[in-house]
Tab-separated table of C-alpha atoms and ligand atoms in Angstrom:
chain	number	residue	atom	x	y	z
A	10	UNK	CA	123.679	132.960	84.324
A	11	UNK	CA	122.693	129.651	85.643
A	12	UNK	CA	120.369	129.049	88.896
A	13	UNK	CA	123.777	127.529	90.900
A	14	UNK	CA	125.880	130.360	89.793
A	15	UNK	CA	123.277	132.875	90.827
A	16	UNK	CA	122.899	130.833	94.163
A	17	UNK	CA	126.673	130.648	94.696
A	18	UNK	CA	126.623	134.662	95.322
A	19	UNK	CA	124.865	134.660	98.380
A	20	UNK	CA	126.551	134.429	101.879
A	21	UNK	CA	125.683	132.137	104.186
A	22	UNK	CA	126.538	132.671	108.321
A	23	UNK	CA	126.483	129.779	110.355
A	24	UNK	CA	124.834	129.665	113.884
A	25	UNK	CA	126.901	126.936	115.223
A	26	UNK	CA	125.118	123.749	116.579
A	27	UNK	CA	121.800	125.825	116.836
A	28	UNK	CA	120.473	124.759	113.271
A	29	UNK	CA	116.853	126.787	112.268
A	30	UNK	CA	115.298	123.564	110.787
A	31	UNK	CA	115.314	120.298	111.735
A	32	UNK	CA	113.494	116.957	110.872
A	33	UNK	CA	111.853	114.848	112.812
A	34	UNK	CA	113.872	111.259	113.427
A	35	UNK	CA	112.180	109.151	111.722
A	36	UNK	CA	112.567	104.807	110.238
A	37	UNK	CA	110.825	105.904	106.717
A	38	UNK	CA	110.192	109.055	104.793
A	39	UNK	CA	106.558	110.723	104.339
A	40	UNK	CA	106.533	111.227	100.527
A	41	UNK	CA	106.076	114.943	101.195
A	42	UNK	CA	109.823	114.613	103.178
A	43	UNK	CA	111.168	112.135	100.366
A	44	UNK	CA	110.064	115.283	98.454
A	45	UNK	CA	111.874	117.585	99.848
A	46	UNK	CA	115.688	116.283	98.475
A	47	UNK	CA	114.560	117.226	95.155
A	48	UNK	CA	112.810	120.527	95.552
A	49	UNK	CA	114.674	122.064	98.464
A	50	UNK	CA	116.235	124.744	95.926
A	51	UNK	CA	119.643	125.105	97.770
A	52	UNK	CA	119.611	121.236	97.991
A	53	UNK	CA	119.735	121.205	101.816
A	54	UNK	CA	118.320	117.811	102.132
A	55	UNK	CA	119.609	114.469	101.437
A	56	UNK	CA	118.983	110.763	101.590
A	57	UNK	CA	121.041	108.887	103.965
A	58	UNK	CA	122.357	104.963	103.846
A	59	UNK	CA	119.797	104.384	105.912
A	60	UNK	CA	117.396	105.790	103.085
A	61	UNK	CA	116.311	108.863	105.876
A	62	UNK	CA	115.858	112.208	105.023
A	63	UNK	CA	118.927	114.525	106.646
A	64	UNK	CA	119.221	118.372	106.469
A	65	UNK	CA	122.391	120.609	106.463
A	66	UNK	CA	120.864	123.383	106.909
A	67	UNK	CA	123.996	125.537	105.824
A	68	UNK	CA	123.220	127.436	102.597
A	69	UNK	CA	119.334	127.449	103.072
A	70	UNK	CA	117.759	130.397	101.755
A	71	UNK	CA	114.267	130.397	103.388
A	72	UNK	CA	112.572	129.688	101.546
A	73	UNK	CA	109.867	128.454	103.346
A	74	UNK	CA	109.171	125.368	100.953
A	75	UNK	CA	110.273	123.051	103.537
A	76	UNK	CA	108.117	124.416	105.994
A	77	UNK	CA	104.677	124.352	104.065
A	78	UNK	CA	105.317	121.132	102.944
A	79	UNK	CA	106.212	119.758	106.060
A	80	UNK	CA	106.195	121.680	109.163
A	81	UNK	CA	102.535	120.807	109.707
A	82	UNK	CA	102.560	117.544	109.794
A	83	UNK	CA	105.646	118.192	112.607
A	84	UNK	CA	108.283	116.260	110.006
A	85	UNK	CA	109.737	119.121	110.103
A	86	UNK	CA	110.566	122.032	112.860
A	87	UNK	CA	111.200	125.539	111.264
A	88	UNK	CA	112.449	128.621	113.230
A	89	UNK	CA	113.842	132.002	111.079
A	90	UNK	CA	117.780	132.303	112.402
A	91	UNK	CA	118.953	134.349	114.886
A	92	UNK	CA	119.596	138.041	113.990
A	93	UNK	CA	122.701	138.254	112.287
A	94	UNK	CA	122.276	134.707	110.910
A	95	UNK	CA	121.348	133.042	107.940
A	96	UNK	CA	121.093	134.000	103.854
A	97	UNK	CA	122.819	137.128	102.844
A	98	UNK	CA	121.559	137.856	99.662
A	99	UNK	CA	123.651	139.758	97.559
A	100	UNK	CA	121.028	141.703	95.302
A	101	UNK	CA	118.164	142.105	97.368
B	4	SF4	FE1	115.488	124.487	101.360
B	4	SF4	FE2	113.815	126.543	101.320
B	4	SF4	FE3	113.638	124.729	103.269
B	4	SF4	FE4	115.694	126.400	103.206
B	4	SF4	S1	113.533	126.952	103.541
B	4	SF4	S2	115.823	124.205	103.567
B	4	SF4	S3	116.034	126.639	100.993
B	4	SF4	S4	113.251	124.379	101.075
């Protein structure tokens, strides 16, 4: 079984408009932010036209990569969901 097909069996509820992570507004990426578009493992972030780092943070499976890469440096804010919200992982 591949990593996406594995990923693909976990449930995911959304907490309308109250995302758990956001970034920062910013004009440039930090490397460490550029970063995270290619090692977020449910591929949560993403480049904009504007060549900004976005986050949908639908799917997200807490990871917590985000967040030691980048919650320090305040790119990045990090809260768990809500109870009730969030990953559902299927086996485990
Ligand atoms: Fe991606 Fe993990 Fe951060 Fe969630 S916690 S957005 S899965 S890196």
């Amino acid at each position: 079984l591949r990593v996406e097909d594995k990923l693909f069996q976990n449930r995911y509820l959304v907490d309308p408009g109250r995302p758990h992570i956001k970034v920062r507004p910013h004009e440039r990426p930090s490397a460490n932010l550029r970063a995270l578009t290619r090692i977020c493992p449910a591929k949560c972030y993403e480049l904009n036209d504007k060549g900004q780092v976005e986050i949908a943070a639908d799917g997200c499976m807490e990871c917590g990569t985000c967040r030691v890469l980048c919650e320090a440096s305040g790119e990045v804010v990090w809260n768990y969901p809500r109870g009730g919200f969030g990953v559902l992982f299927k086996f485990g």
